[in-house]
CSV table of C-alpha atoms in Angstrom, one decimal:
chain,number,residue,atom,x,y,z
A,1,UNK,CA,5.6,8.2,-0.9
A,2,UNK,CA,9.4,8.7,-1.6
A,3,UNK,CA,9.7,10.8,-4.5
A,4,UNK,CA,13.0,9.6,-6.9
A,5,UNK,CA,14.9,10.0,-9.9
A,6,UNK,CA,15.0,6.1,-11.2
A,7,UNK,CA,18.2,6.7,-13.2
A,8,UNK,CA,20.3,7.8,-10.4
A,9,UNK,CA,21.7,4.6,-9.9
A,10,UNK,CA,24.4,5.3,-7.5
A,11,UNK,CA,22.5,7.1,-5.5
A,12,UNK,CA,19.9,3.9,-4.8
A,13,UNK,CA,22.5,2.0,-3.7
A,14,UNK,CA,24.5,4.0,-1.2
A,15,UNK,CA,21.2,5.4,0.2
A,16,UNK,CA,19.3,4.2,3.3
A,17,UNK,CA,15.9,6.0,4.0
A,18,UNK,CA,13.8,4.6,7.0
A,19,UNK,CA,12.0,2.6,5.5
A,20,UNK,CA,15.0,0.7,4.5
A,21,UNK,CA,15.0,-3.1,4.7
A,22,UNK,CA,18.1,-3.2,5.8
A,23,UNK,CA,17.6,-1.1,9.3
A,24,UNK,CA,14.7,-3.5,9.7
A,25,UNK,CA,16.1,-6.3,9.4
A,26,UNK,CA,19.2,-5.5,11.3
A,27,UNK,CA,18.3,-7.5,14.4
A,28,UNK,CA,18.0,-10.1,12.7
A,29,UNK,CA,21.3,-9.9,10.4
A,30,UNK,CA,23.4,-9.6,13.6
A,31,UNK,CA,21.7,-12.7,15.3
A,32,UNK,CA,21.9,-15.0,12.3
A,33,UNK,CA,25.7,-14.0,11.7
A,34,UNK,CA,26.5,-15.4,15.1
A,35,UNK,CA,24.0,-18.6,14.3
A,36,UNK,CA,26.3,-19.2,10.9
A,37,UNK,CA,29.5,-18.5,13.0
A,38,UNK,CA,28.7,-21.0,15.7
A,39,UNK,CA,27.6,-23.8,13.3
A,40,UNK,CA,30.7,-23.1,11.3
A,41,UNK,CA,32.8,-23.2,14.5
A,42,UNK,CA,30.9,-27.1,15.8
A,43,UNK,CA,31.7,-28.2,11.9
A,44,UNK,CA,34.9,-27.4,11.3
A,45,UNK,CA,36.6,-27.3,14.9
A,46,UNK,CA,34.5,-29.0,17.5
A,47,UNK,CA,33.4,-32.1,15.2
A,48,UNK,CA,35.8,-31.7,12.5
A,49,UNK,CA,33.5,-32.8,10.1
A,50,UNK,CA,35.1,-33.6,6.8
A,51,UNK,CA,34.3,-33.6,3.2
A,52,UNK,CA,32.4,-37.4,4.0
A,53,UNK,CA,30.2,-36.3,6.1
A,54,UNK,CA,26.7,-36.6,4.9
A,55,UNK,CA,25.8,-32.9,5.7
A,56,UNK,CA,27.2,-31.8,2.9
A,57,UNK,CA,24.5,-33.4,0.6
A,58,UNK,CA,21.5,-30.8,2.2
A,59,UNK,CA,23.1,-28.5,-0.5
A,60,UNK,CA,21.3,-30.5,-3.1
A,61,UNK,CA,18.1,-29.7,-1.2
A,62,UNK,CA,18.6,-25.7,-0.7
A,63,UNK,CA,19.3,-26.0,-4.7
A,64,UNK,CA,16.0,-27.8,-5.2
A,65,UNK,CA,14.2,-25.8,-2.7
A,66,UNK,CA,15.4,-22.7,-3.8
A,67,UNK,CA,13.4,-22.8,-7.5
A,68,UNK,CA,10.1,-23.2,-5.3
A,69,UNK,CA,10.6,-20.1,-2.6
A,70,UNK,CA,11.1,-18.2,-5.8
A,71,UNK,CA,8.1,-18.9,-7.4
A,72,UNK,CA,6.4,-18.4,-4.1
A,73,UNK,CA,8.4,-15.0,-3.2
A,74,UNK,CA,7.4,-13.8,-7.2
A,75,UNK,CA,3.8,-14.4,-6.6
A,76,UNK,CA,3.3,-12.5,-3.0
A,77,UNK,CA,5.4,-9.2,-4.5
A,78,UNK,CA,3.4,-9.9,-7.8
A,79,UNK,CA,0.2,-9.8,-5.2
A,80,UNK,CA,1.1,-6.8,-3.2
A,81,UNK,CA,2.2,-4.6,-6.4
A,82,UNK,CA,-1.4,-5.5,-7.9
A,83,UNK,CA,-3.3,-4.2,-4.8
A,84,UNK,CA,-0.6,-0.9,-4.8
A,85,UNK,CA,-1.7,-0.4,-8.1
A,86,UNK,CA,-5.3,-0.8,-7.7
A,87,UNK,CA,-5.4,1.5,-4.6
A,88,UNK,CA,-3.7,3.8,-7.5
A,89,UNK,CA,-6.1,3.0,-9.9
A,90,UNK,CA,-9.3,4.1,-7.4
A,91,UNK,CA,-7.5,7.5,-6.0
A,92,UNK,CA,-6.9,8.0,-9.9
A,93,UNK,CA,-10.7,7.7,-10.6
A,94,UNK,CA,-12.0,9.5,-7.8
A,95,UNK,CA,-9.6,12.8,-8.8
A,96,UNK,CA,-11.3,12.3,-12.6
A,97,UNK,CA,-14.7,11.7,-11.3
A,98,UNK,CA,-14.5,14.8,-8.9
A,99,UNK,CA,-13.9,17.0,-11.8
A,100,UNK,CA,-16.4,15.5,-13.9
A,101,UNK,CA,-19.1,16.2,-11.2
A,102,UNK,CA,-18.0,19.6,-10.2
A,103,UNK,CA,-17.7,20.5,-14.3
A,104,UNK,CA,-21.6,18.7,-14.4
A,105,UNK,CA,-22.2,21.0,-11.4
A,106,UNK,CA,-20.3,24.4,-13.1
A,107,UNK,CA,-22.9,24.0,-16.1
A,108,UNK,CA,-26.0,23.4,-14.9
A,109,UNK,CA,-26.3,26.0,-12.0
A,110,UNK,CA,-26.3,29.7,-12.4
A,111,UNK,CA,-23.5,31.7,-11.8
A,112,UNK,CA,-25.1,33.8,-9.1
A,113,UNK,CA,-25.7,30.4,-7.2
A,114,UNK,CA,-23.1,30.6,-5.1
A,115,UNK,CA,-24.7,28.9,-2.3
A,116,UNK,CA,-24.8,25.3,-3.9
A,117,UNK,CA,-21.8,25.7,-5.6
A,118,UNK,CA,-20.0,26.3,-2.4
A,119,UNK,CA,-21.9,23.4,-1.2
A,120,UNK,CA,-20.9,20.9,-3.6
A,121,UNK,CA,-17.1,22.0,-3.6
A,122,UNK,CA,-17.4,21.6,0.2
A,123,UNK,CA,-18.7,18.4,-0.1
A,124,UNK,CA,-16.5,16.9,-3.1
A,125,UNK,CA,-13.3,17.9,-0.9
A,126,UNK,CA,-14.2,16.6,1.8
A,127,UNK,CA,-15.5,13.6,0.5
A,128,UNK,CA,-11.8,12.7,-0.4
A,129,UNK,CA,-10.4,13.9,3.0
A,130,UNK,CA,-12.9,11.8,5.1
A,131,UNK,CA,-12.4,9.0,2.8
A,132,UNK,CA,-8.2,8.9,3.2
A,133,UNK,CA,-9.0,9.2,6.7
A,134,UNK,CA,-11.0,6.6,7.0
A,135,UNK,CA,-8.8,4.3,5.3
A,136,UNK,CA,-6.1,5.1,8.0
A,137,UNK,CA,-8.4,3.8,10.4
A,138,UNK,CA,-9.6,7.4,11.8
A,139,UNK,CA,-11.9,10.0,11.6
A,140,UNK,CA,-10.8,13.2,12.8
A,141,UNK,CA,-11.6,16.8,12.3
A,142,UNK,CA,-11.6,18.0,8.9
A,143,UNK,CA,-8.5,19.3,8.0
A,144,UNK,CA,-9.9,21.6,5.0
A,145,UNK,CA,-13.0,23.3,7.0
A,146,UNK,CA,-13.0,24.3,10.8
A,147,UNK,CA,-16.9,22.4,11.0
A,148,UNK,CA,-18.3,21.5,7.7
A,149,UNK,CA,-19.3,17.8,8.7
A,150,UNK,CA,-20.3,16.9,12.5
A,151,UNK,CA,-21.2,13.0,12.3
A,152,UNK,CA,-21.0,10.7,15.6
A,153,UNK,CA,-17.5,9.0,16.1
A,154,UNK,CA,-18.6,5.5,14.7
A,155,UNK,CA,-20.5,6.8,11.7
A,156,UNK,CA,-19.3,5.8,8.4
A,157,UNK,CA,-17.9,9.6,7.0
A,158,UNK,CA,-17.7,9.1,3.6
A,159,UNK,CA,-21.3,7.6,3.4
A,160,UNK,CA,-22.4,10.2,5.4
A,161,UNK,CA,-21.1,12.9,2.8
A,162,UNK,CA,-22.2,10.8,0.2
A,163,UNK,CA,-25.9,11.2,1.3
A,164,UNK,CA,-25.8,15.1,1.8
A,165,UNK,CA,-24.5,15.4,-1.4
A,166,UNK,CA,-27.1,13.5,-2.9
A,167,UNK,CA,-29.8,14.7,-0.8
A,168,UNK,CA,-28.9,18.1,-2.3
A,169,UNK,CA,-29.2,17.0,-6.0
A,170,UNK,CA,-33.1,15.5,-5.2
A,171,UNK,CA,-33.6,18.9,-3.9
A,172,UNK,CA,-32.0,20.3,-6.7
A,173,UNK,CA,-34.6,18.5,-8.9
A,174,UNK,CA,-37.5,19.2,-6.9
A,175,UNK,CA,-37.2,22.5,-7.0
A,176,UNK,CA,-36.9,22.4,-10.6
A,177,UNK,CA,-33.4,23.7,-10.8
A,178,UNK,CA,-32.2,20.4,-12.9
A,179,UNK,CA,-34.3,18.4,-15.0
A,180,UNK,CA,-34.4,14.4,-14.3
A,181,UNK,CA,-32.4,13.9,-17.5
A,182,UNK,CA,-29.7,16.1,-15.8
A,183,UNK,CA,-30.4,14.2,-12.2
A,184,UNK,CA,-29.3,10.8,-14.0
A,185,UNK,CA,-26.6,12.8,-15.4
A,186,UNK,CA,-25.2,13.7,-12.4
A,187,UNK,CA,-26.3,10.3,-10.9
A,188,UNK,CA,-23.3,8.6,-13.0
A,189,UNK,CA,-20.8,10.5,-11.1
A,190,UNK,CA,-21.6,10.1,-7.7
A,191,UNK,CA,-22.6,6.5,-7.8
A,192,UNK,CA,-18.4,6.4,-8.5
A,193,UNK,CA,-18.1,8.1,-5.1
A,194,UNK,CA,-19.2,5.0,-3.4
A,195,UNK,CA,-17.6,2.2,-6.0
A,196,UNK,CA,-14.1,3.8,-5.3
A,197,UNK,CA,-14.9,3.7,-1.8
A,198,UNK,CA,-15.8,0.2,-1.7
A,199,UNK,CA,-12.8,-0.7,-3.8
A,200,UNK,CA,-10.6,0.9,-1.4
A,201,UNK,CA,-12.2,-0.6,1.7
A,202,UNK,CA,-11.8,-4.1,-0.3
A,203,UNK,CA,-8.1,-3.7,-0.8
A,204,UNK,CA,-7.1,-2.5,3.1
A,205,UNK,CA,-9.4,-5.2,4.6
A,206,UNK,CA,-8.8,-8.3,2.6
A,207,UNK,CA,-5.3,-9.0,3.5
A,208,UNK,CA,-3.2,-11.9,1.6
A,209,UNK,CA,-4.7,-15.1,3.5
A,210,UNK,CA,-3.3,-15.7,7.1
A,211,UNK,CA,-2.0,-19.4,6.1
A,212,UNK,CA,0.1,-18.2,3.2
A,213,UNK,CA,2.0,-15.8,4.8
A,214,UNK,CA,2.5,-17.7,7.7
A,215,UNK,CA,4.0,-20.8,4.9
A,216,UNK,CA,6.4,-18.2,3.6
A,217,UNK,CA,8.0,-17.0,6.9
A,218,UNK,CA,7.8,-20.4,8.0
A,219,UNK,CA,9.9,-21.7,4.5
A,220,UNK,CA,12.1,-18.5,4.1
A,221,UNK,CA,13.2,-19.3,8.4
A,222,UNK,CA,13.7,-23.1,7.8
A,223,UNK,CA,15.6,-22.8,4.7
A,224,UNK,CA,18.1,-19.7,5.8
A,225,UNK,CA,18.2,-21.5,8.7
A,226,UNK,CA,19.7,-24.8,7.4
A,227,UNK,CA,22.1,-23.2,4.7
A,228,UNK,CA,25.2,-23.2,6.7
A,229,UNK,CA,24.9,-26.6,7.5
A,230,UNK,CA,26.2,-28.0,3.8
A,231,UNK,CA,28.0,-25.1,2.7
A,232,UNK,CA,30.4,-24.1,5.7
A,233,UNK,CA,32.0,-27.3,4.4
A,234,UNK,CA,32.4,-25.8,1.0
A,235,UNK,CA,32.7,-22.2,1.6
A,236,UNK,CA,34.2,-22.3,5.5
A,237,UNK,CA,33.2,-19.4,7.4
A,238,UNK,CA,32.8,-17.4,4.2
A,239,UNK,CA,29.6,-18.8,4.7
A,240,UNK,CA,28.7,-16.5,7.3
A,241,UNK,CA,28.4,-13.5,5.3
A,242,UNK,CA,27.0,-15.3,2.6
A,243,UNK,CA,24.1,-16.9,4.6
A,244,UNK,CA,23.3,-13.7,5.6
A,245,UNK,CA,23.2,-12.1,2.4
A,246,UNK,CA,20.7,-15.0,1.1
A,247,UNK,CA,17.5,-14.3,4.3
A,248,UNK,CA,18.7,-10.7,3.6
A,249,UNK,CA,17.0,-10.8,0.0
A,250,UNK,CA,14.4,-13.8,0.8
A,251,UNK,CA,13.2,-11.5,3.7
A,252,UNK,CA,13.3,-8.1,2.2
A,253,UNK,CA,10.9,-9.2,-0.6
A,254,UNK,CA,8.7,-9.7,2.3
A,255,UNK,CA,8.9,-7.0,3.8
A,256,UNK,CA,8.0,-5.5,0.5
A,257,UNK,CA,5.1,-7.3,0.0
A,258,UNK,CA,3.9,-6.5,3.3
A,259,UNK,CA,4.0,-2.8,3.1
A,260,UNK,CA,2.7,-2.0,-0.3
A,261,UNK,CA,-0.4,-4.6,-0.1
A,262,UNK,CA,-2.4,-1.9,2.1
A,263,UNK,CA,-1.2,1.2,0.1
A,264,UNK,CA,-3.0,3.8,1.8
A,265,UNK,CA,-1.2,3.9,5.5
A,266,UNK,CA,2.1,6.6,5.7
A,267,UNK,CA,4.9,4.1,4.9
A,268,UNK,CA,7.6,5.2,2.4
A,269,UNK,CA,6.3,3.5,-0.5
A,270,UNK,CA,2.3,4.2,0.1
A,271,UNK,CA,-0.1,6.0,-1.8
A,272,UNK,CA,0.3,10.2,-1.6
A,273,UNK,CA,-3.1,10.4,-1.2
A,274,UNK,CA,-2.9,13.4,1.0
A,275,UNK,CA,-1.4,15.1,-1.7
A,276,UNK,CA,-4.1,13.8,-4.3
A,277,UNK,CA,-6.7,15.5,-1.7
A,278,UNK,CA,-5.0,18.6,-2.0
A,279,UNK,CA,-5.0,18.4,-6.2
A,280,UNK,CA,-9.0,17.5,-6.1
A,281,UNK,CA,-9.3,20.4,-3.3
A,282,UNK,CA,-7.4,22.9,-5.9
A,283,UNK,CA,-8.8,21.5,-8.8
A,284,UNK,CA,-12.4,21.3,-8.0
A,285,UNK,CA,-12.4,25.1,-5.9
A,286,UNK,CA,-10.7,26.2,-10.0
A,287,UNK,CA,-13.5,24.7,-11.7
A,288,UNK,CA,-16.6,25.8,-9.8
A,289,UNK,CA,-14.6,29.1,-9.7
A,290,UNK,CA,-14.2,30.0,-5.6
């Protein structure tokens, strides 16, 4: 995630990062400037269409048109932000809720306990690591312990931790350590574990339904694509930079969408959740005191 000062206006505009739309889309720019170029040449020196020629009047459709891709283009960013947001939402609560549980944790066992208390700050950090990783579509090595967790290639990781950790709280009970009361206690925070989990897997795997996106690809082509045929007789080949301009913001909303809908990849403008693994790494090691 790009980190930025929003008031720096200036610096917004003549700044172009990699994840830019505009290096994206530059393929694309190029070969639809020579498209707008061509028709513009057949129009106005090949066919030498004039001001009567019926073309002309596919302006009136772009202008009714355009109202409709707008609403369509507002809903699929409005779409995307929501899932960006949520993902937000869940990596927020599972930083709160690993605090809550290791603060639970720091009062109920001894001081002198070190054993579980490095078991359950283990366990709490890695949960978070496992989990980003598995959001990303991998499990590799930890990246916080050299062998905490060994788990077969296909097993689901964060479950997996999930079920140590509260393996080691029924222990806890049964050997009288924590009372029930302070079992269902406890209970409250790591049911979260798996909720955020859940929600996370919901939002990368439920993608914005296949036949919508196709329709807006389909709509934004067909309509960029038929601009210059009414307004090279208006605008000449002025309309050639301004065709472009038009599928340069249709298309860049898009792109937009596309990226932030599954927030938790390494794109520009995802989720820092490898940085919120190192805050509940930090913050969890202060409270249990390690």
């Amino acid at each position: 995630m790009i980190n930025y000062n929003p008031k720096e206006w200036f610096t917004f505009i003549f700044r172009i990062h990699r994840g830019d739309t505009v290096r994206q889309l530059t393929p694309m720019l190029i070969s639809l400037s020579v498209y707008v170029a061509l028709i513009a040449f057949l129009e106005l020196e090949v066919f030498k269409l004039g001001e009567n020629s019926h073309l002309k009047n596919i302006t009136i459709l772009h202008g009714m048109l355009g109202f409709v891709i707008s609403l369509l283009l507002v809903f699929r960013t409005n779409t995307a932000y929501d899932r960006w947001w949520e993902g937000r939402r869940m990596w927020g609560t599972l930083t709160n809720n690993s605090r809550n549980f290791a603060m639970k944790i720091n009062a109920l066992l001894s001081s002198s306990d070190t054993k579980h208390r490095q078991f359950f700050n283990d366990m709490l950090v890695e949960y978070a690591f496992a989990l980003k990783r598995h959001l990303r579509g991998h499990q590799n090595n930890s990246e916080v312990f050299a062998s905490t967790i060994a788990v077969e290639h296909d097993v689901h990781k964060p479950n997996h931790i999930a079920k140590l950790i509260f393996a080691r709280l029924n222990q806890l009970y049964e050997n009288k350590t924590i009372t029930g009361t302070q079992l269902l206690l406890l209970n409250e925070e790591f049911k979260t574990l798996t909720e955020v989990c859940g929600a996370c897997e919901r939002i990368k795997n439920t993608p914005i339904p296949f036949s919508y996106s196709v329709f807006i690809k389909k709509f934004i082509f067909f309509y960029v694509m038929t601009l210059p045929f009414g307004y090279v007789f208006s605008l000449g080949y002025i309309a050639v930079p301004i065709v472009v301009f038009v599928f340069y913001v249709l298309a860049s909303l898009e792109l937009i969408a596309e990226e932030i809908e599954n927030p938790f990849g390494v794109d520009n403008n995802d989720l820092p959740v490898t940085q919120m693994c190192k805050n509940i790494q930090k913050h969890v090691g202060e409270i249990l005191s390690l």
